[in-house]
Tab-separated table of C-alpha atoms and ligand atoms in Angstrom:
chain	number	residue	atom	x	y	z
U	1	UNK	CA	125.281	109.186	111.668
U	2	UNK	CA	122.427	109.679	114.345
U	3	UNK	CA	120.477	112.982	115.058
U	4	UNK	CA	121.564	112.721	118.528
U	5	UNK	CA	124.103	111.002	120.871
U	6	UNK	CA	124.138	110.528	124.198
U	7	UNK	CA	127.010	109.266	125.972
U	8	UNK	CA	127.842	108.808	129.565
U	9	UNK	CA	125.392	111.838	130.936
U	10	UNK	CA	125.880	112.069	134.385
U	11	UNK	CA	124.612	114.735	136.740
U	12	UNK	CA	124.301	115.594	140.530
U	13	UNK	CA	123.122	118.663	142.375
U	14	UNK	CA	125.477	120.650	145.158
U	15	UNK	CA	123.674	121.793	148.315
U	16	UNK	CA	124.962	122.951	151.398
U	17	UNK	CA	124.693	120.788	154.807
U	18	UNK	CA	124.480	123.303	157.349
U	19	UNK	CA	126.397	126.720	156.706
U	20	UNK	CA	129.522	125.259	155.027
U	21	UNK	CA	129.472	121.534	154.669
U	22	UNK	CA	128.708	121.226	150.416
U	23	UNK	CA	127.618	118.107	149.575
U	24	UNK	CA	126.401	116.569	146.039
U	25	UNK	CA	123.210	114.161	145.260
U	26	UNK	CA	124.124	111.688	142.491
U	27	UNK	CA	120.856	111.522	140.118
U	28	UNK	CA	122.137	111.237	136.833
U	29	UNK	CA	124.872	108.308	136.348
U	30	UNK	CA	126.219	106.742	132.891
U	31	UNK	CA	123.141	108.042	131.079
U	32	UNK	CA	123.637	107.418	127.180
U	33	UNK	CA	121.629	106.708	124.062
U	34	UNK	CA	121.502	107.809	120.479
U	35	UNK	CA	118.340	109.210	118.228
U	36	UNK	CA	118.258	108.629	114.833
U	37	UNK	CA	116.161	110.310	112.412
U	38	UNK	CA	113.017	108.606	111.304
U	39	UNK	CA	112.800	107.202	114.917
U	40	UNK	CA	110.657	108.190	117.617
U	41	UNK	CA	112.494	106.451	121.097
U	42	UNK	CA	110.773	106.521	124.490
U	43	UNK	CA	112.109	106.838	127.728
U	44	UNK	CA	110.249	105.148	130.231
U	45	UNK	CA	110.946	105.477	133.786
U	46	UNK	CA	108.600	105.768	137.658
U	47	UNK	CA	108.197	109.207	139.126
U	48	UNK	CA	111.668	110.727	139.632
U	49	UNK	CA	113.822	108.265	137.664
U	50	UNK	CA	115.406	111.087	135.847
U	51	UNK	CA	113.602	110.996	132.845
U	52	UNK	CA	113.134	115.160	132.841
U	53	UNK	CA	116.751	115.614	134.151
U	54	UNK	CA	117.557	114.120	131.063
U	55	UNK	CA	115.843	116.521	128.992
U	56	UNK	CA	117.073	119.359	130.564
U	57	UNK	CA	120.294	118.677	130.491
U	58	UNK	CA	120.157	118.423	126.484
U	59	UNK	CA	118.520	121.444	126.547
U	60	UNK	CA	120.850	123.051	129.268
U	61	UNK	CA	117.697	124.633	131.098
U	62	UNK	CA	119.009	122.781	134.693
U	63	UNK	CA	119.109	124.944	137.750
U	64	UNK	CA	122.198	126.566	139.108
U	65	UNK	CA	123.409	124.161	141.356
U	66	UNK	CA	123.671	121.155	138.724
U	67	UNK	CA	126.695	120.223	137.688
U	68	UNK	CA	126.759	117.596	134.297
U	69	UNK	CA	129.031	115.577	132.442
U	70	UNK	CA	129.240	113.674	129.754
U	71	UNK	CA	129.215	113.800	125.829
U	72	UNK	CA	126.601	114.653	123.573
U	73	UNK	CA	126.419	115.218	120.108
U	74	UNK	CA	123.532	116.970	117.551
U	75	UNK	CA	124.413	115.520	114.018
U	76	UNK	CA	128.040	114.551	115.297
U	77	UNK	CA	128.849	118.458	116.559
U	78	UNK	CA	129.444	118.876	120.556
U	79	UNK	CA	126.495	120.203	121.795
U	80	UNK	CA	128.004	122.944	124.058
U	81	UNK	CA	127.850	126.371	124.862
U	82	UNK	CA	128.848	127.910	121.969
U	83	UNK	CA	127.149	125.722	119.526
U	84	UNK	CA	123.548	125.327	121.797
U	85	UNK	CA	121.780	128.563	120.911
U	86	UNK	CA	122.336	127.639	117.040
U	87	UNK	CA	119.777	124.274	117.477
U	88	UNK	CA	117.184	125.104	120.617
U	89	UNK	CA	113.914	126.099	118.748
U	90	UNK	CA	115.350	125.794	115.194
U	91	UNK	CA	116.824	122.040	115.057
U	92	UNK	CA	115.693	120.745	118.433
U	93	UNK	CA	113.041	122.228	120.415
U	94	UNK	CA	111.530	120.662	123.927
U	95	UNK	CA	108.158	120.390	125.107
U	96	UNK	CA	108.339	121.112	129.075
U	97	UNK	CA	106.815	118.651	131.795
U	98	UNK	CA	105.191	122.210	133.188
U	99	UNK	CA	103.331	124.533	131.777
U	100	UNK	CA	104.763	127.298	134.032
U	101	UNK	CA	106.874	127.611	131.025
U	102	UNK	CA	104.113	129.534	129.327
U	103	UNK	CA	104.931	133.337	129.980
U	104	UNK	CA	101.744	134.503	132.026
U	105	UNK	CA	102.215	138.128	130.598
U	106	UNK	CA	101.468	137.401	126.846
U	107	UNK	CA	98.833	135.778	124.663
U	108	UNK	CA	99.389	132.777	122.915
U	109	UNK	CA	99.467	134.107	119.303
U	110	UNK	CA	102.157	136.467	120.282
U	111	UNK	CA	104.057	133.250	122.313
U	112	UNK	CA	103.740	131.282	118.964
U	113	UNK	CA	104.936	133.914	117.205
U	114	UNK	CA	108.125	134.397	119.228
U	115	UNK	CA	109.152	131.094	119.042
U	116	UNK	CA	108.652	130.910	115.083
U	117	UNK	CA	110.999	134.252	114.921
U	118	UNK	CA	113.631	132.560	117.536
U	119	UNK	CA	113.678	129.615	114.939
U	120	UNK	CA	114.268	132.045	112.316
U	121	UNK	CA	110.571	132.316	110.809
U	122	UNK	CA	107.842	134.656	110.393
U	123	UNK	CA	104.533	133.690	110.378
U	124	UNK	CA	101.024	134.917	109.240
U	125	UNK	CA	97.975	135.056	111.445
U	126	UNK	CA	96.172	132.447	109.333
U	127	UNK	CA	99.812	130.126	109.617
U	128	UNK	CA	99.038	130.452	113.503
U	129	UNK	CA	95.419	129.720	113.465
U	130	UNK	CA	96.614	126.274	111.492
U	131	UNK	CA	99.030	125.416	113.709
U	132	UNK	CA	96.248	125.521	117.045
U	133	UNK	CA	93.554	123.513	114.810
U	134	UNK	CA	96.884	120.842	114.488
U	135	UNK	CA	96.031	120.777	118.103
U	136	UNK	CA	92.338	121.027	118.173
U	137	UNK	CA	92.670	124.138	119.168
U	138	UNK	CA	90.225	127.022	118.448
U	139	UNK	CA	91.396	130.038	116.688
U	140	UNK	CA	90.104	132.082	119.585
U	141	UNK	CA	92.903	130.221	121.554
U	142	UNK	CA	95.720	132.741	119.958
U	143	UNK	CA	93.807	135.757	122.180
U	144	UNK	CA	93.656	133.967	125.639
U	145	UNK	CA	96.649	134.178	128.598
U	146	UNK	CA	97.404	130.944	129.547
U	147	UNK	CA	95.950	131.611	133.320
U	148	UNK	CA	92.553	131.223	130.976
U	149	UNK	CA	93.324	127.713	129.879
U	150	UNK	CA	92.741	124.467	130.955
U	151	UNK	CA	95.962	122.051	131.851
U	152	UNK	CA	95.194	119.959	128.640
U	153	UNK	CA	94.473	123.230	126.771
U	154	UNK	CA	97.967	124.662	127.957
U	155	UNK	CA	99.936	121.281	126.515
U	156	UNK	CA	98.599	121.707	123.244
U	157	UNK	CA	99.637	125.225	122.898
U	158	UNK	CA	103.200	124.247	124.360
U	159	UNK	CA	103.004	121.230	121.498
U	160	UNK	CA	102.550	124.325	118.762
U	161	UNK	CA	104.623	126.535	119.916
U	162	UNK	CA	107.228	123.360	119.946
U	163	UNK	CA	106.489	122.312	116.955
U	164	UNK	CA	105.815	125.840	115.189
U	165	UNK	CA	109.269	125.665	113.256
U	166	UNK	CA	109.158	122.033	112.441
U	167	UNK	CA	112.508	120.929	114.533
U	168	UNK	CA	114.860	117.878	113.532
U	169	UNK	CA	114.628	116.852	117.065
U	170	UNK	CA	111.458	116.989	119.660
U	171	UNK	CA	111.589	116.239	122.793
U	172	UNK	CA	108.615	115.858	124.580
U	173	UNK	CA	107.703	115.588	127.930
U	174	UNK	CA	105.025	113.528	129.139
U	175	UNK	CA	103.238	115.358	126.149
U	176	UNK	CA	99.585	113.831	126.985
U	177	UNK	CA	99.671	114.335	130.952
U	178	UNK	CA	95.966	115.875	131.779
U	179	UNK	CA	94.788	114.924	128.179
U	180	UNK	CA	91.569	112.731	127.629
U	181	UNK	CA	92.102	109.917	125.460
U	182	UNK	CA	91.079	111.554	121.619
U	183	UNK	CA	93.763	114.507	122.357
U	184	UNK	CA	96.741	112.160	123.563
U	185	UNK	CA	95.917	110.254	120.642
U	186	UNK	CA	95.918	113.086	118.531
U	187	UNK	CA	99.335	114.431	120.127
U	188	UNK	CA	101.036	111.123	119.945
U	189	UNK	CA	100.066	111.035	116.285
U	190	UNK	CA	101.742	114.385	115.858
U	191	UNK	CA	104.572	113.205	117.158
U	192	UNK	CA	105.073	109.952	115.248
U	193	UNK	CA	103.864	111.833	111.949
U	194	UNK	CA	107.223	113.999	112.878
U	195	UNK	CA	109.418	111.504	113.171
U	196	UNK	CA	108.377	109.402	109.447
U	197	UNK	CA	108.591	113.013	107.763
U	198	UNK	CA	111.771	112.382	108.733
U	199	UNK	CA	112.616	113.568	112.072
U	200	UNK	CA	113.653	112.585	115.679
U	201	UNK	CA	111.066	111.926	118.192
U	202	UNK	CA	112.186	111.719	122.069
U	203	UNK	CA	108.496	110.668	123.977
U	204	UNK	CA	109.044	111.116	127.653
U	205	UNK	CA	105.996	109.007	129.514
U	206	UNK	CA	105.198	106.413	132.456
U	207	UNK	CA	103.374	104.620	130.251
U	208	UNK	CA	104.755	101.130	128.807
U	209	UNK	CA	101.636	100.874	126.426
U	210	UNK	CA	101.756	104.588	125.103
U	211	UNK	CA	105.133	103.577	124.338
U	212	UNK	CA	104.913	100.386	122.360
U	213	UNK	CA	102.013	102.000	120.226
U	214	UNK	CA	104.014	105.125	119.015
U	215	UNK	CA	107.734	104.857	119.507
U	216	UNK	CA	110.158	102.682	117.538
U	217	UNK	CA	112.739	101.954	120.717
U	218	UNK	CA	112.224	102.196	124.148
U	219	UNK	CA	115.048	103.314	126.986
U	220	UNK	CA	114.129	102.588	130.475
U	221	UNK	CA	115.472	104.459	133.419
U	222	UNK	CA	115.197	103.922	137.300
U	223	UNK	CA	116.559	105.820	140.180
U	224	UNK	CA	118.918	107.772	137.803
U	225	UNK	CA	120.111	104.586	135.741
U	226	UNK	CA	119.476	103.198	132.235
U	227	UNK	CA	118.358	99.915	133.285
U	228	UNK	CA	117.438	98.721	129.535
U	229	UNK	CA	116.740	99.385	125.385
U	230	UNK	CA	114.889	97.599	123.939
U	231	UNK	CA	112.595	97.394	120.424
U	232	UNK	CA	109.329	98.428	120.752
U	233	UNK	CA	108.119	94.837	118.979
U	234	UNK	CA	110.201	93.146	121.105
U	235	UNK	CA	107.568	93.866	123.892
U	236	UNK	CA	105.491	90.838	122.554
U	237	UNK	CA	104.706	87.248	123.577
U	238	UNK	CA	106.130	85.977	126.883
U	239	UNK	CA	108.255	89.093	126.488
U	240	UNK	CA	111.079	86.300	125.599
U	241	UNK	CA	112.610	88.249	122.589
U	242	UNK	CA	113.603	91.050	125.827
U	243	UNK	CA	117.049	91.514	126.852
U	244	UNK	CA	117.158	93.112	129.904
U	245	UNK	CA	115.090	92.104	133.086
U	246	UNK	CA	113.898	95.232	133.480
U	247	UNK	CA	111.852	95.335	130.463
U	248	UNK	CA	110.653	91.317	130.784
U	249	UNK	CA	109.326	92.579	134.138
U	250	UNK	CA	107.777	95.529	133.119
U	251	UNK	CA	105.891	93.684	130.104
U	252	UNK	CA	104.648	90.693	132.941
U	253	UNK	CA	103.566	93.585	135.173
U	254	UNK	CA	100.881	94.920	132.169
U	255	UNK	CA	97.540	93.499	133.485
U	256	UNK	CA	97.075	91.755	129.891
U	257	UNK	CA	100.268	89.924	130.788
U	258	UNK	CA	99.344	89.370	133.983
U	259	UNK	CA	95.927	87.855	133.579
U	260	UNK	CA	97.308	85.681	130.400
U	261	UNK	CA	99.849	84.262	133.352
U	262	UNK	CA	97.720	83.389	135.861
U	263	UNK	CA	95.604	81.607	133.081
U	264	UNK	CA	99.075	79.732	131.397
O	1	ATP	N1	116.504	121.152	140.963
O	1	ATP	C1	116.670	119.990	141.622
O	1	ATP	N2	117.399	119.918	142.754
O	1	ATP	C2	117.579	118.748	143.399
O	1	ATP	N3	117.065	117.574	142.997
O	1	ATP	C3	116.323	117.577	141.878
O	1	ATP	C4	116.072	118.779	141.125
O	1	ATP	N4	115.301	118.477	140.049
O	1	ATP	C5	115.066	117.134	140.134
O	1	ATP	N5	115.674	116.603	141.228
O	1	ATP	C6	115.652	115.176	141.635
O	1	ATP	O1	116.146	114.384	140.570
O	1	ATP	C7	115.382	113.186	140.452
O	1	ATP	C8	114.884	113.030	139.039
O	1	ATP	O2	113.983	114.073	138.737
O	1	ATP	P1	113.215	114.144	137.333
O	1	ATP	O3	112.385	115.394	137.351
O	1	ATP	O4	114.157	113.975	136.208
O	1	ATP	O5	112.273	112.852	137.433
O	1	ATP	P2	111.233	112.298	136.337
O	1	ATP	O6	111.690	110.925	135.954
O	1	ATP	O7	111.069	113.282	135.242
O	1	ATP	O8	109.916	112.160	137.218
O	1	ATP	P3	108.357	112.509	136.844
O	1	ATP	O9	107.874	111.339	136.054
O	1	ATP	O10	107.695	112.621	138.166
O	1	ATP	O11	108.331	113.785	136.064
O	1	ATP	C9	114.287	113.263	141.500
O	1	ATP	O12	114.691	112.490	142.605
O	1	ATP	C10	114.226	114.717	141.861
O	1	ATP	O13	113.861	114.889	143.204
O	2	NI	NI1	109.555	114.447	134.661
């Protein structure tokens, strides 16, 4: 059975035209893919495809106005209402795009600490000082309010706090936005070192090469569509091993690719 199914996730937003006129924006349609444990998959996608929208929804952190549909399912249970608070932090947790999620009132220790107690754990101050090294994060990190950290600095205290009770499922998004190359790298590892200890690893990125080099399976999604799935070492060659267009076109468009073309 997978960690997580996805099946026909579909979800637009209701806003008012003038006073009374409600209208809905599609940006969500057919949506579906499963997770399975061991596996890290990527969804790839241009700015606003939907990849976040995803996310959220799984999570249920969408605004008011969104209404969703569609099926999905943590270890075969509905993921609904009732049965949501029992995974989020303990069996799935999400890394956020933003680091606005950060509460600007408390330090980080104490965040770190909140989210091991939501996920049913207590932890030492030594336990929290580990888990910021994990990061390359200085101990002296656990003292500082996040409006006294760098972007990059921020996204590696979301990734402890995310990963402080060692969920079945992560989901992160865009994870190594703002990072130079040696902390991506050492985030991505995280990740993929998550998903062989036996976990499920959802990477959220633009990037088709960050992709292939960590994840196992890669969804693609455009303008609110899944457009493609393929195998990470499918991505190889002439791309020829590719089944969807989408996916031979964005392998060509890698300037490798490109330059090994114009040279055929
Ligand atoms: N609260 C909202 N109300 C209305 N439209 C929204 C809302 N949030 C997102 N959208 C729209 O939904 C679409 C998908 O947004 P989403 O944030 O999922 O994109 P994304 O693929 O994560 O993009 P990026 O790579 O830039 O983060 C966009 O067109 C966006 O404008
Ligand atoms: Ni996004």
């Amino acid at each position: 059975m997978s960690l997580l199914q996805i099946e026909n996730l579909c979800l637009s937003f209701r806003h008012y035209r003038g006073l009374v006129h409600e209208a809905q924006t599609s940006v969500l349609r057919g949506i579906g893919f499963d997770v399975d444990r061991g596996e890290v998959l990527a969804v790839i996608g241009g700015s606003g495809a939907g990849k976040s929208l995803v996310a959220q929804a799984l999570f249920g952190v969408l605004p008011g106005n969104a209404l969703v549909s569609g099926i999905m399912r943590f270890e075969g249970v509905l993921i609904d209402k009732t049965t949501r608070p029992r995974l989020l932090g303990r069996r799935m947790a999400l890394l956020p795009q933003s680091s606005s999620h950060l509460d600007p009132m408390a330090n980080c220790s104490s965040q770190l600490r909140w989210a091991a107690r939501r996920g049913g754990r207590t932890i030492r101050k030594a336990d929290a000082q580990a888990a910021f090294l994990r990061f390359g994060l200085p101990a002296s990190v656990g003292k500082a309010f996040p409006h006294e950290l760098s972007g990059g600095m921020a996204r590696r205290v979301m990734m402890a706090i995310a990963t402080i009770t060692e969920p079945d499922l992560l989901v992160a998004d865009e994870p190594t936005a703002g990072l130079d190359a040696g902390n991506a790298e050492t985030i991505l590892s995280q990740l993929r070192a998550a998903a062989d200890a036996g976990g499920g690893v959802i990477l959220i990125t633009h990037s088709l090469p960050e992709a292939l080099k960590f994840a196992d399976r890669v969804v693609m999604i455009e303008n609110g569509q899944l457009v493609g799935t393929e195998a990470a070492a499918d991505f190889t060659g002439s791309g020829a091993s590719l089944r969807s267009h989408y996916g031979q076109a964005l392998w060509q468009a890698l300037p490798q690719n490109a330059f090994g073309a114009a040279n055929a």
